[in-house]
Coordinates of C-alpha atoms in Angstrom, one line a residue:
Chain N
M106 CA -0.1 -0.1 0.1
S107 CA 3.0 2.5 0.9
L108 CA 4.3 2.0 -2.7
L109 CA 0.8 2.4 -4.1
L110 CA 0.4 5.8 -1.9
V111 CA 3.7 7.1 -3.3
L112 CA 2.7 6.4 -6.7
D113 CA -0.5 7.8 -6.1
L114 CA 1.0 11.4 -5.0
A115 CA 3.2 11.2 -7.9
G116 CA 0.4 10.9 -10.2
T117 CA -1.5 13.8 -8.5
F118 CA 1.6 15.8 -8.8
V119 CA 1.9 15.4 -12.6
F120 CA -1.5 16.3 -13.3
A121 CA -1.6 19.1 -11.2
L122 CA 1.4 20.4 -13.1
S123 CA -0.6 19.8 -16.5
G124 CA -3.5 21.8 -14.8
A125 CA -1.2 24.5 -13.5
T126 CA 0.5 24.7 -17.2
A127 CA -3.0 25.0 -18.8
G128 CA -4.1 27.8 -16.3
V129 CA -0.8 30.0 -16.8
E130 CA -1.5 29.8 -20.7
R131 CA -5.1 31.0 -20.1
R132 CA -3.4 33.8 -18.0
L133 CA -5.2 32.8 -14.6
D134 CA -4.0 34.6 -11.4
L135 CA -2.1 32.7 -8.9
F136 CA -5.2 31.4 -7.0
G137 CA -6.8 30.1 -10.4
I138 CA -3.8 28.3 -11.3
L139 CA -3.8 26.6 -7.5
V140 CA -7.4 25.8 -7.8
L141 CA -7.0 24.3 -11.4
S142 CA -4.1 22.3 -10.0
F143 CA -6.1 20.7 -7.1
V144 CA -8.7 19.9 -9.6
A145 CA -6.7 18.2 -12.2
G146 CA -4.8 16.4 -9.6
N147 CA -7.9 15.0 -7.5
F148 CA -10.8 15.1 -9.4
G149 CA -10.2 11.4 -10.8
G150 CA -9.4 9.9 -7.5
I151 CA -12.3 11.8 -5.5
T152 CA -14.9 10.5 -8.0
R153 CA -13.8 7.0 -7.6
D154 CA -13.8 7.4 -3.8
L155 CA -17.4 8.7 -3.9
M156 CA -18.5 5.9 -6.1
I157 CA -17.1 3.1 -4.1
G158 CA -18.0 4.7 -0.6
A159 CA -14.8 5.6 0.3
V160 CA -16.1 8.9 2.4
P161 CA -14.4 11.5 2.8
P162 CA -12.3 10.8 -0.2
A163 CA -8.5 10.7 0.2
G164 CA -8.0 13.8 -1.9
I165 CA -9.9 15.5 0.9
G166 CA -9.1 13.8 3.7
D167 CA -5.5 13.5 3.5
W168 CA -3.5 16.6 3.5
R169 CA -0.5 15.1 1.3
Y170 CA -2.7 15.3 -2.0
L171 CA -3.3 18.8 -1.2
A172 CA 0.0 19.5 -0.7
V173 CA 1.6 17.8 -3.8
S174 CA -0.9 19.7 -5.8
L175 CA -0.5 23.1 -4.5
L176 CA 3.6 22.6 -5.0
A177 CA 2.9 21.9 -8.4
G178 CA 1.0 25.0 -9.2
V179 CA 3.5 26.9 -7.4
I180 CA 6.5 25.6 -9.3
T181 CA 4.7 26.2 -12.3
F182 CA 3.6 29.6 -11.5
Y183 CA 7.3 30.6 -10.5
R184 CA 9.0 28.8 -13.0
Y185 CA 6.8 28.8 -16.0
G186 CA 9.8 29.0 -18.5
A187 CA 11.2 26.1 -16.9
V188 CA 8.3 23.8 -16.9
D189 CA 7.5 25.0 -20.7
R190 CA 11.1 24.2 -21.8
L191 CA 10.6 20.5 -20.1
R192 CA 7.5 19.6 -22.6
S193 CA 8.8 16.3 -23.3
P194 CA 9.5 15.5 -19.7
V195 CA 5.8 16.7 -18.8
L196 CA 4.3 14.6 -21.6
L197 CA 6.3 11.6 -20.0
F198 CA 5.1 12.4 -16.5
D199 CA 1.7 13.0 -17.6
A200 CA 1.9 9.5 -19.0
A201 CA 3.0 8.3 -16.1
G202 CA 0.4 9.5 -14.1
L203 CA -2.3 8.2 -16.0
A204 CA -0.7 4.9 -15.7
L205 CA -0.2 5.0 -11.7
F206 CA -4.1 6.4 -11.5
A207 CA -5.4 3.7 -13.7
V208 CA -3.7 0.8 -11.9
S209 CA -4.3 2.4 -8.1
G210 CA -7.9 2.9 -9.1
A211 CA -8.4 -0.5 -10.2
H212 CA -6.6 -2.0 -7.2
K213 CA -8.9 0.4 -4.7
A214 CA -12.1 -0.8 -6.5
L215 CA -11.4 -4.4 -6.2
V216 CA -10.6 -3.9 -2.2
F217 CA -13.9 -2.4 -1.9
G218 CA -15.4 -5.3 -3.7
L219 CA -16.5 -3.9 -7.3
N220 CA -17.0 -6.8 -9.9
P221 CA -13.8 -7.2 -11.7
L222 CA -15.3 -5.7 -15.1
M223 CA -16.5 -2.6 -13.3
A224 CA -13.1 -2.3 -11.3
A225 CA -11.3 -1.9 -14.5
L226 CA -13.9 0.6 -15.8
L227 CA -13.1 2.7 -12.6
G228 CA -9.4 2.3 -12.9
M229 CA -10.0 3.9 -16.4
L230 CA -12.0 6.8 -15.3
T231 CA -9.4 7.5 -12.4
G232 CA -6.8 8.1 -14.7
I233 CA -9.0 10.0 -17.4
G234 CA -10.9 12.0 -15.0
G235 CA -8.5 14.7 -13.7
G236 CA -7.7 15.7 -17.3
M237 CA -11.5 15.9 -18.5
V238 CA -12.4 18.2 -15.5
R239 CA -9.2 20.3 -16.3
D240 CA -10.3 20.9 -19.8
V241 CA -14.0 21.4 -19.2
L242 CA -13.2 24.2 -16.9
L243 CA -11.3 25.9 -19.5
A244 CA -14.3 25.5 -21.8
N245 CA -12.5 23.0 -24.1
V246 CA -13.6 19.5 -25.6
P247 CA -11.8 17.3 -23.1
T248 CA -8.6 15.8 -24.9
V249 CA -9.4 12.3 -23.6
L250 CA -12.6 12.4 -26.2
R251 CA -10.3 13.7 -29.0
A252 CA -6.7 12.1 -28.5
D253 CA -5.0 9.1 -29.9
I254 CA -4.8 6.3 -27.7
Y255 CA -5.2 7.5 -24.1
A256 CA -8.2 6.1 -22.4
T257 CA -7.3 2.9 -24.0
A258 CA -4.1 2.9 -22.6
A259 CA -5.8 3.5 -19.1
L260 CA -8.2 0.7 -19.5
A261 CA -5.3 -1.7 -20.9
G262 CA -3.2 -1.0 -17.4
A263 CA -6.3 -1.4 -15.3
A264 CA -7.1 -4.7 -16.8
V265 CA -4.0 -6.1 -16.3
V266 CA -4.5 -5.5 -12.4
V267 CA -7.9 -6.8 -12.6
V268 CA -6.7 -10.2 -14.4
G269 CA -4.0 -10.6 -12.3
E270 CA -6.1 -10.5 -9.6
L271 CA -8.5 -12.9 -11.0
L272 CA -5.7 -15.4 -11.7
K273 CA -4.4 -14.7 -8.1
L274 CA -1.1 -13.5 -9.3
P275 CA 1.0 -11.3 -6.6
P276 CA -0.6 -7.7 -6.8
T277 CA 2.9 -5.9 -6.8
A278 CA 4.1 -7.8 -9.8
T279 CA 0.5 -7.2 -11.9
T280 CA 0.4 -3.3 -10.6
I281 CA 3.6 -2.8 -12.2
V282 CA 3.2 -4.8 -15.5
G283 CA -0.3 -2.6 -15.7
A284 CA 1.1 0.6 -15.2
L285 CA 4.1 0.0 -17.6
L286 CA 2.0 -1.3 -20.2
C287 CA -0.3 1.9 -20.1
F288 CA 2.8 3.9 -19.7
G289 CA 4.3 2.0 -23.1
L290 CA 1.2 2.5 -24.9
R291 CA 0.6 6.1 -24.4
L292 CA 4.2 6.8 -25.0
M293 CA 4.3 4.9 -28.2
A294 CA 0.8 6.6 -29.3
L295 CA 2.5 10.2 -28.7
R296 CA 5.6 8.9 -30.4
R297 CA 4.3 7.8 -33.4
G298 CA 1.2 9.5 -34.0
W299 CA -1.0 6.4 -33.3
H300 CA -4.8 6.6 -33.2
L301 CA -8.0 4.8 -33.1
P302 CA -10.3 5.1 -36.2
V303 CA -12.7 8.2 -36.7
A304 CA -16.0 7.7 -38.0
R305 CA -16.8 9.8 -41.2
P306 CA -20.4 11.7 -41.1
E307 CA -21.9 11.9 -44.4
R308 CA -22.8 15.6 -43.8
S309 CA -19.9 17.7 -42.6
P310 CA -19.8 18.7 -39.0
D311 CA -20.5 22.4 -39.9
Q312 CA -24.2 21.3 -41.0
Q313 CA -24.8 20.2 -37.6
Q314 CA -28.5 20.8 -37.0
S315 CA -29.7 21.2 -33.3
R316 CA -31.2 17.9 -32.5
D317 CA -33.3 19.0 -30.1
Chain U
M267 CA -38.4 -4.0 -10.5
S268 CA -37.8 -6.1 -13.4
L269 CA -39.7 -4.0 -16.0
L270 CA -38.1 -1.2 -14.5
L271 CA -34.6 -2.4 -15.1
V272 CA -35.3 -3.3 -18.6
L273 CA -36.8 0.4 -19.1
D274 CA -33.9 1.8 -17.4
L275 CA -31.3 0.0 -19.6
A276 CA -33.5 0.9 -22.7
G277 CA -33.3 4.7 -21.3
T278 CA -29.5 4.1 -21.2
F279 CA -29.2 2.9 -24.5
V280 CA -31.1 5.6 -26.2
F281 CA -29.2 8.4 -24.3
A282 CA -25.9 6.6 -25.1
L283 CA -27.1 6.6 -28.6
S284 CA -27.4 10.5 -28.6
G285 CA -23.8 11.0 -27.1
A286 CA -22.4 8.7 -29.7
T287 CA -24.1 10.6 -32.5
A288 CA -22.9 14.0 -31.0
G289 CA -19.6 12.6 -30.9
V290 CA -19.3 11.4 -34.4
E291 CA -20.3 14.6 -35.8
R292 CA -17.3 16.5 -33.5
R293 CA -15.3 13.7 -35.5
L294 CA -14.3 12.0 -32.1
D295 CA -12.2 9.1 -32.3
L296 CA -13.8 5.3 -31.4
F297 CA -12.8 5.4 -27.9
G298 CA -13.7 9.1 -27.5
I299 CA -17.2 8.1 -28.8
L300 CA -17.3 5.2 -26.3
V301 CA -16.7 7.3 -23.4
L302 CA -19.3 9.7 -24.4
S303 CA -21.9 7.1 -24.9
F304 CA -20.9 5.7 -21.4
V305 CA -21.3 9.2 -19.8
A306 CA -24.4 10.4 -21.3
G307 CA -26.0 7.2 -20.6
N308 CA -25.2 6.8 -17.2
F309 CA -24.4 10.1 -15.8
G310 CA -28.0 11.2 -14.5
G311 CA -28.2 7.7 -12.9
I312 CA -24.9 7.6 -11.3
T313 CA -25.7 11.0 -9.7
R314 CA -29.1 10.1 -8.2
D315 CA -27.5 6.9 -6.9
L316 CA -24.6 8.9 -5.2
M317 CA -27.3 11.3 -3.7
I318 CA -29.7 8.7 -2.1
G319 CA -26.5 6.6 -0.8
A320 CA -26.7 3.8 -3.1
V321 CA -23.2 2.9 -3.4
P322 CA -21.8 1.4 -5.8
P323 CA -23.9 3.4 -8.2
A324 CA -26.0 0.9 -10.7
G325 CA -24.0 2.4 -13.7
I326 CA -20.7 1.5 -12.1
G327 CA -21.4 -1.9 -10.0
D328 CA -23.8 -3.5 -12.8
W329 CA -22.2 -4.5 -16.0
R330 CA -25.5 -4.5 -18.1
Y331 CA -25.3 -0.7 -17.9
L332 CA -21.8 -0.6 -19.5
A333 CA -23.0 -3.4 -22.1
V334 CA -25.8 -1.2 -23.4
S335 CA -23.8 2.0 -23.4
L336 CA -21.2 0.2 -25.3
L337 CA -23.7 -1.2 -27.7
A338 CA -25.2 2.0 -28.5
G339 CA -21.5 3.5 -29.1
V340 CA -20.4 0.8 -31.6
I341 CA -23.8 0.5 -33.5
T342 CA -23.3 4.4 -34.0
F343 CA -19.8 4.2 -35.3
Y344 CA -20.3 1.5 -37.6
R345 CA -23.5 2.8 -38.9
Y346 CA -23.6 6.3 -38.5
G347 CA -25.6 6.6 -41.6
A348 CA -28.1 4.3 -40.8
V349 CA -28.4 6.1 -37.0
D350 CA -28.5 9.6 -38.7
R351 CA -31.3 8.7 -41.2
L352 CA -33.2 7.4 -38.2
R353 CA -33.4 10.8 -36.6
S354 CA -36.9 11.1 -36.2
P355 CA -37.0 7.6 -34.4
V356 CA -34.2 8.6 -32.5
L357 CA -35.8 11.7 -31.1
L358 CA -38.7 9.2 -30.4
F359 CA -36.3 7.2 -28.3
D360 CA -34.7 10.2 -26.7
A361 CA -37.9 11.2 -25.3
A362 CA -38.7 7.6 -24.2
G363 CA -35.5 7.6 -22.3
L364 CA -36.0 10.9 -20.7
A365 CA -39.4 9.4 -19.7
L366 CA -38.2 6.1 -18.3
F367 CA -35.4 7.7 -16.6
A368 CA -37.7 10.1 -14.9
V369 CA -40.3 7.8 -13.4
S370 CA -37.4 5.2 -12.4
G371 CA -35.5 8.0 -10.9
A372 CA -38.6 9.2 -9.0
H373 CA -39.3 5.6 -7.4
K374 CA -36.1 4.9 -6.8
A375 CA -35.8 8.1 -4.5
L376 CA -39.2 7.1 -3.0
V377 CA -37.5 3.5 -2.0
F378 CA -34.6 5.2 -0.5
G379 CA -36.7 7.7 2.0
L380 CA -36.6 11.0 0.2
N381 CA -39.5 13.1 0.7
P382 CA -42.2 13.3 -2.0
L383 CA -41.2 16.8 -3.6
M384 CA -37.4 16.0 -3.6
A385 CA -38.1 12.5 -5.2
A386 CA -40.0 14.3 -8.1
L387 CA -37.1 16.8 -8.2
L388 CA -34.4 13.7 -8.3
G389 CA -36.5 12.0 -11.0
M390 CA -36.3 15.1 -13.0
L391 CA -32.4 15.6 -12.5
T392 CA -32.1 11.8 -13.4
G393 CA -33.7 12.5 -16.7
I394 CA -31.8 15.4 -17.6
G395 CA -28.3 14.5 -16.3
G396 CA -26.9 12.4 -19.4
G397 CA -27.8 15.1 -21.9
M398 CA -26.5 17.9 -19.5
V399 CA -23.1 16.4 -19.2
R400 CA -23.0 15.2 -23.0
D401 CA -23.1 18.9 -24.1
V402 CA -20.9 20.3 -21.1
L403 CA -18.2 17.6 -22.6
L404 CA -18.5 19.1 -25.9
A405 CA -18.4 22.4 -24.6
N406 CA -22.0 23.5 -25.8
V407 CA -24.2 25.3 -23.1
P408 CA -26.7 22.2 -22.3
T409 CA -29.7 21.6 -24.7
V410 CA -32.4 21.3 -21.5
L411 CA -31.1 24.8 -20.5
R412 CA -32.1 26.1 -23.9
A413 CA -35.1 23.6 -25.2
D414 CA -38.6 23.8 -25.4
I415 CA -40.5 21.6 -23.0
Y416 CA -37.7 19.3 -22.0
A417 CA -37.0 19.2 -17.9
T418 CA -40.5 20.4 -17.6
A419 CA -41.9 17.1 -19.2
A420 CA -39.5 15.1 -17.1
L421 CA -40.6 16.8 -13.9
A422 CA -44.3 16.2 -14.7
G423 CA -43.7 12.3 -15.2
A424 CA -41.9 12.0 -12.0
A425 CA -44.7 13.9 -10.3
V426 CA -47.1 11.4 -11.3
V427 CA -45.1 8.9 -10.0
V428 CA -44.8 10.6 -6.5
V429 CA -48.6 11.6 -6.4
G430 CA -49.6 8.3 -7.0
E431 CA -47.2 7.0 -3.9
L432 CA -49.0 9.4 -1.8
L433 CA -52.3 8.6 -3.2
K434 CA -51.3 4.6 -2.4
L435 CA -52.2 3.9 -6.3
P436 CA -50.4 0.8 -7.7
P437 CA -47.0 1.7 -8.7
T438 CA -46.9 0.1 -12.1
A439 CA -50.1 1.9 -13.1
T440 CA -48.6 5.3 -12.2
T441 CA -45.0 4.7 -13.5
I442 CA -46.8 3.8 -16.9
V443 CA -48.8 6.9 -16.7
G444 CA -45.9 9.0 -15.5
A445 CA -43.8 7.8 -18.5
L446 CA -46.6 8.3 -21.0
L447 CA -47.2 11.9 -20.0
C448 CA -43.5 12.9 -20.0
F449 CA -43.1 11.3 -23.3
G450 CA -46.2 12.5 -24.7
L451 CA -45.3 16.2 -23.7
R452 CA -42.0 16.0 -25.1
L453 CA -43.0 14.4 -28.3
M454 CA -45.7 17.4 -28.5
A455 CA -43.2 20.1 -27.7
L456 CA -40.9 18.7 -30.5
R457 CA -43.9 18.6 -33.1
R458 CA -45.7 21.8 -32.3
G459 CA -42.6 23.9 -31.3
W460 CA -43.9 24.8 -28.0
H461 CA -41.9 26.4 -25.7
L462 CA -41.8 28.3 -22.3
P463 CA -41.5 31.9 -22.5
V464 CA -38.3 33.7 -22.6
A465 CA -37.4 37.1 -20.4
R466 CA -36.5 40.0 -22.7
P467 CA -33.2 41.2 -20.9
E468 CA -33.7 45.1 -21.4
R469 CA -30.0 45.3 -22.6
S470 CA -29.0 43.2 -25.5
P471 CA -27.0 40.1 -24.3
D472 CA -24.0 41.0 -26.8
Q473 CA -23.7 44.0 -24.2
Q474 CA -23.0 41.8 -21.3
Q475 CA -20.6 42.8 -18.9
S476 CA -18.7 40.5 -16.8
R477 CA -20.7 40.6 -13.4
D478 CA -17.7 40.0 -11.1
Chain D
M22 CA -27.3 25.7 13.9
S23 CA -30.5 27.6 13.3
L24 CA -28.7 30.8 12.8
L25 CA -26.2 28.9 10.2
L26 CA -29.3 27.5 8.3
V27 CA -30.7 30.8 7.9
L28 CA -27.4 32.3 6.7
D29 CA -27.2 28.9 4.3
L30 CA -30.3 29.8 2.6
A31 CA -29.7 33.3 2.4
G32 CA -26.6 32.2 0.6
T33 CA -28.5 29.6 -1.7
F34 CA -30.9 32.3 -2.4
V35 CA -28.0 34.9 -3.7
F36 CA -26.3 32.5 -5.7
A37 CA -29.3 31.5 -7.4
L38 CA -30.2 35.1 -8.5
S39 CA -26.6 35.0 -10.1
G40 CA -27.6 32.0 -11.8
A41 CA -30.8 33.2 -13.0
T42 CA -29.4 36.5 -14.2
A43 CA -26.7 34.6 -16.4
G44 CA -29.7 32.6 -17.6
V45 CA -31.6 35.7 -18.9
E46 CA -28.5 37.1 -20.3
R47 CA -28.3 34.1 -22.5
R48 CA -32.0 34.1 -23.0
L49 CA -32.9 30.4 -21.4
D50 CA -36.6 30.0 -21.0
L51 CA -38.3 30.0 -17.9
F52 CA -37.4 26.2 -17.1
G53 CA -33.8 26.6 -18.0
I54 CA -33.5 29.6 -15.7
L55 CA -35.2 27.8 -12.7
V56 CA -32.6 24.8 -13.4
L57 CA -29.9 27.1 -13.5
S58 CA -30.8 28.8 -10.2
F59 CA -31.2 25.5 -8.3
V60 CA -27.9 24.1 -9.8
A61 CA -25.8 27.6 -8.9
G62 CA -27.6 27.8 -5.4
N63 CA -26.7 24.2 -4.5
F64 CA -24.1 22.5 -6.4
G65 CA -21.5 23.7 -3.7
G66 CA -23.4 22.4 -0.7
I67 CA -24.4 19.3 -2.6
T68 CA -20.8 18.4 -3.4
R69 CA -19.9 19.2 0.3
D70 CA -22.1 16.8 1.6
L71 CA -21.3 14.1 -0.8
M72 CA -17.9 14.3 0.4
I73 CA -18.5 14.2 4.1
G74 CA -21.2 11.3 3.8
A75 CA -24.2 13.3 4.5
V76 CA -26.6 11.9 2.2
P77 CA -28.9 12.5 1.0
P78 CA -27.5 16.1 0.9
A79 CA -29.5 19.1 2.4
G80 CA -29.9 20.5 -1.2
I81 CA -32.1 17.4 -2.3
G82 CA -33.3 16.3 1.1
D83 CA -34.6 19.5 2.6
W84 CA -37.4 21.6 0.4
R85 CA -36.3 24.9 1.4
Y86 CA -33.3 24.9 -0.6
L87 CA -35.4 24.2 -3.5
A88 CA -37.8 26.9 -2.7
V89 CA -35.7 29.6 -2.3
S90 CA -33.8 28.7 -5.7
L91 CA -37.2 28.7 -7.3
L92 CA -38.0 32.0 -5.8
A93 CA -34.7 33.4 -6.9
G94 CA -35.3 32.2 -10.7
V95 CA -39.0 33.4 -10.5
I96 CA -38.1 37.0 -9.4
T97 CA -35.2 37.4 -11.6
F98 CA -37.6 36.2 -14.5
Y99 CA -40.5 38.4 -13.9
R100 CA -38.4 41.4 -12.6
Y101 CA -35.3 41.0 -14.3
G102 CA -35.1 45.0 -15.1
A103 CA -35.1 45.6 -11.3
V104 CA -32.5 43.0 -10.6
D105 CA -30.3 44.6 -13.3
R106 CA -30.5 48.0 -11.7
L107 CA -29.5 46.3 -8.5
R108 CA -26.2 45.3 -9.9
S109 CA -24.5 46.9 -7.0
P110 CA -26.5 45.0 -4.0
V111 CA -26.5 41.9 -6.2
L112 CA -22.5 41.7 -5.9
L113 CA -22.9 42.6 -2.2
F114 CA -25.3 39.7 -1.7
D115 CA -23.0 37.5 -3.8
A116 CA -20.1 38.1 -1.7
A117 CA -22.3 37.7 1.3
G118 CA -23.3 34.3 -0.3
L119 CA -19.5 33.6 -0.7
A120 CA -18.6 34.4 2.8
L121 CA -21.6 32.7 4.4
F122 CA -20.9 29.1 2.2
A123 CA -17.5 29.3 3.1
V124 CA -17.9 29.4 7.1
S125 CA -21.2 27.3 6.8
G126 CA -19.1 24.5 5.0
A127 CA -16.1 24.6 7.3
H128 CA -18.3 24.3 10.1
K129 CA -20.2 21.2 9.0
A130 CA -17.2 19.5 7.6
L131 CA -15.5 19.9 11.4
V132 CA -18.7 18.3 12.6
F133 CA -18.1 15.4 10.4
G134 CA -14.7 14.7 11.8
L135 CA -12.4 16.0 8.6
N136 CA -9.2 17.3 9.9
P137 CA -8.9 20.9 10.2
L138 CA -6.8 21.8 7.3
M139 CA -9.4 19.8 4.7
A140 CA -12.3 21.5 6.5
A141 CA -11.2 25.0 5.6
L142 CA -10.5 23.6 2.0
L143 CA -14.0 22.0 2.2
G144 CA -15.6 25.5 3.1
M145 CA -13.6 27.1 0.2
L146 CA -15.2 24.6 -2.2
T147 CA -18.7 25.0 -0.9
G148 CA -18.3 28.7 -1.3
I149 CA -17.1 28.7 -5.0
G150 CA -19.0 25.6 -6.5
G151 CA -22.1 27.3 -7.3
G152 CA -20.6 30.0 -9.6
M153 CA -18.1 27.5 -11.0
V154 CA -21.0 24.9 -12.2
R155 CA -22.9 27.9 -13.5
D156 CA -20.0 29.2 -15.8
V157 CA -19.6 25.6 -17.0
L158 CA -23.1 25.1 -17.7
L159 CA -22.8 28.4 -19.7
A160 CA -19.7 27.2 -21.6
N161 CA -17.6 29.9 -19.8
V162 CA -14.0 29.6 -18.1
P163 CA -15.6 29.8 -14.3
T164 CA -15.1 33.3 -13.1
V165 CA -13.4 32.0 -10.0
L166 CA -10.5 30.9 -11.9
R167 CA -10.0 34.5 -13.5
A168 CA -11.2 36.7 -11.0
D169 CA -9.6 38.8 -8.3
I170 CA -9.6 37.6 -4.8
Y171 CA -12.5 35.5 -4.8
A172 CA -11.5 31.8 -3.4
T173 CA -8.7 33.6 -1.5
A174 CA -11.6 35.4 0.5
A175 CA -13.4 32.2 0.9
L176 CA -10.5 30.4 2.2
A177 CA -9.8 33.0 4.6
G178 CA -13.2 33.0 6.1
A179 CA -13.1 29.4 6.4
A180 CA -9.7 29.3 8.0
V181 CA -11.1 31.8 10.6
V182 CA -13.8 29.1 11.8
V183 CA -11.5 26.2 11.7
V184 CA -8.6 28.1 13.4
G185 CA -11.2 29.1 16.0
E186 CA -12.2 25.4 16.6
L187 CA -8.5 24.4 17.3
L188 CA -8.2 27.2 19.7
K189 CA -11.8 26.4 21.3
L190 CA -13.4 29.7 20.7
P191 CA -16.8 30.2 20.8
P192 CA -18.3 29.2 17.2
T193 CA -21.0 31.7 16.9
A194 CA -18.1 34.4 17.2
T195 CA -15.9 32.7 14.7
T196 CA -18.8 31.8 12.3
I197 CA -19.4 35.8 12.5
V198 CA -15.4 37.0 12.2
G199 CA -14.9 34.4 9.2
A200 CA -17.9 35.9 7.4
L201 CA -17.2 39.1 7.7
L202 CA -13.4 38.5 7.0
C203 CA -14.5 37.1 3.7
F204 CA -17.1 39.5 2.9
G205 CA -15.2 42.4 3.3
L206 CA -12.1 40.8 1.5
R207 CA -14.2 40.2 -1.5
L208 CA -15.8 43.8 -1.5
M209 CA -12.4 45.4 -1.2
A210 CA -11.1 43.5 -4.2
L211 CA -14.5 44.5 -6.1
R212 CA -14.2 48.1 -5.3
R213 CA -10.4 48.6 -5.6
G214 CA -9.6 46.3 -8.4
W215 CA -7.6 44.1 -6.2
H216 CA -6.0 41.0 -7.7
L217 CA -3.5 38.5 -7.6
P218 CA -0.2 38.2 -9.7
V219 CA -0.6 36.7 -12.9
A220 CA 2.3 34.5 -14.6
R221 CA 3.6 35.7 -17.7
P222 CA 4.2 33.1 -20.2
E223 CA 7.1 33.6 -22.4
R224 CA 5.0 32.5 -25.2
S225 CA 1.9 34.3 -26.4
P226 CA -1.4 32.4 -25.2
D227 CA -2.6 32.4 -28.9
Q228 CA 0.3 30.5 -30.0
Q229 CA -0.9 27.6 -27.5
Q230 CA 0.0 24.2 -29.0
S231 CA -2.1 21.3 -28.2
R232 CA -0.3 19.7 -25.5
D233 CA -1.3 16.2 -25.9

């Protein structure tokens, strides 16, 4: 559990970095950036905890989640230039955060007695939740809905944890393999521009009619 | 309960269809469409379950909700042309979904001991939640806030269930009447362009000043 | 507790007014305005209650929250001109609502056993939640992310309540002092245009690249 907590906090930290960076680019003030850091870093985990009945959620009940979120926000605010130059490492960390949240989310859901299929789903939601709310708050369509292999990678990582549990494999090993699989898939997608097929509407999307 | 479950899953299916169709029009990839299908189909019910303390929510704890959501997404993705030609039937199913969620939501809230007024309110929220989050994720103002009789129809259907409970009428009968009332109101509004009054700001909306 | 309930309902009322006014400016119909009034007035409190395990949330389980929300919506709809001329008083009430929710949120979180730091955080979230969801539903970047001292004021007010609890000071006194502090900070920020520092991206925000 201690290993998972460390990885979980690391995931919170890198998602908070992504929220703070997006906030700086939108010229938010310091507090807006800190709010966005906290929300991006903790929304996924808080949603997961509410759904499995773990109240209060760790992101609210444990001060360390707040601390790493604010740290990420403050660093980004005062050292935006440095963070911006780190673009490649940030994407690396972001993929790591996705991986860590996916496996820790699946693991926690299993502990709270969800069935295996739903534990994998909840692991995926934990991974993608933070980026989703970050984009919604900035009035953008969430990246997860548009991007190349992102939610797919999270689901794959979570599935490894769940299948390992079904086969009674040692949890530490499956956690590491699941996280590496998600991380690797996401990195490959970024490097090589992999993506899933897109449906072709027969009408142009500009001709969208209001449907209701 | 078995009848309600079938209707509930049917409601999930048609809301998932609406999410998937909106996703195709925005040119999301396959996974983005599946995520949007799941969220549109299940957000209302999950929110309702969290508020009445039914944890884990049915949308997370019962695989059938996931299955019908994904089915709707996959059908839309591979058969978009067919779904698009079905426009009128889809609106019909959408109205049916609103009706089914409104009555099943009110019913479930009563079972969990909410007072009657709030059960009707929660039934309405269950009905409108899915479409609301679908539009927010695509960075649109939710249709429910702009459209003709939509939330009103959901509230009317939920109210029938609640009033029936107060008068000790048979639940199956009031559920069917409530669903038909909501469905009918919504269809009539669509057919005839009914809508509620709109307030006329004295200033033009283009002159909006930031209020804060 | 009775005093807190009155203040809580007053806060709900003024946030509902802000939601309704924003809805009128977007030309929503009557029901859209009522939905937005309810959501803006109650989202913060409902989120708080879900996180501390107070189920069903007061905004759903107690009809008075619904009543004051609808009252605010109806008044705004039929008397928009009057509300619009009241612009300055509305901002006054909005600051009061922020203050009341921040202190009542922190108080309630302490009662439910959260640790002091997290109780202050949750008080702040209760205060800012309603305006945040109002803006998201209208597809805007939330004011709290952009504005001068807003979340900061809420946090300061909540912190007074929490520190008072730690020092065993009388709760009524610290509640009043916390609310006045938040209210005063927010008013001063509005009057004098105070704001927190903004980070300067080295690149123009117009050159934003998609980061993922």
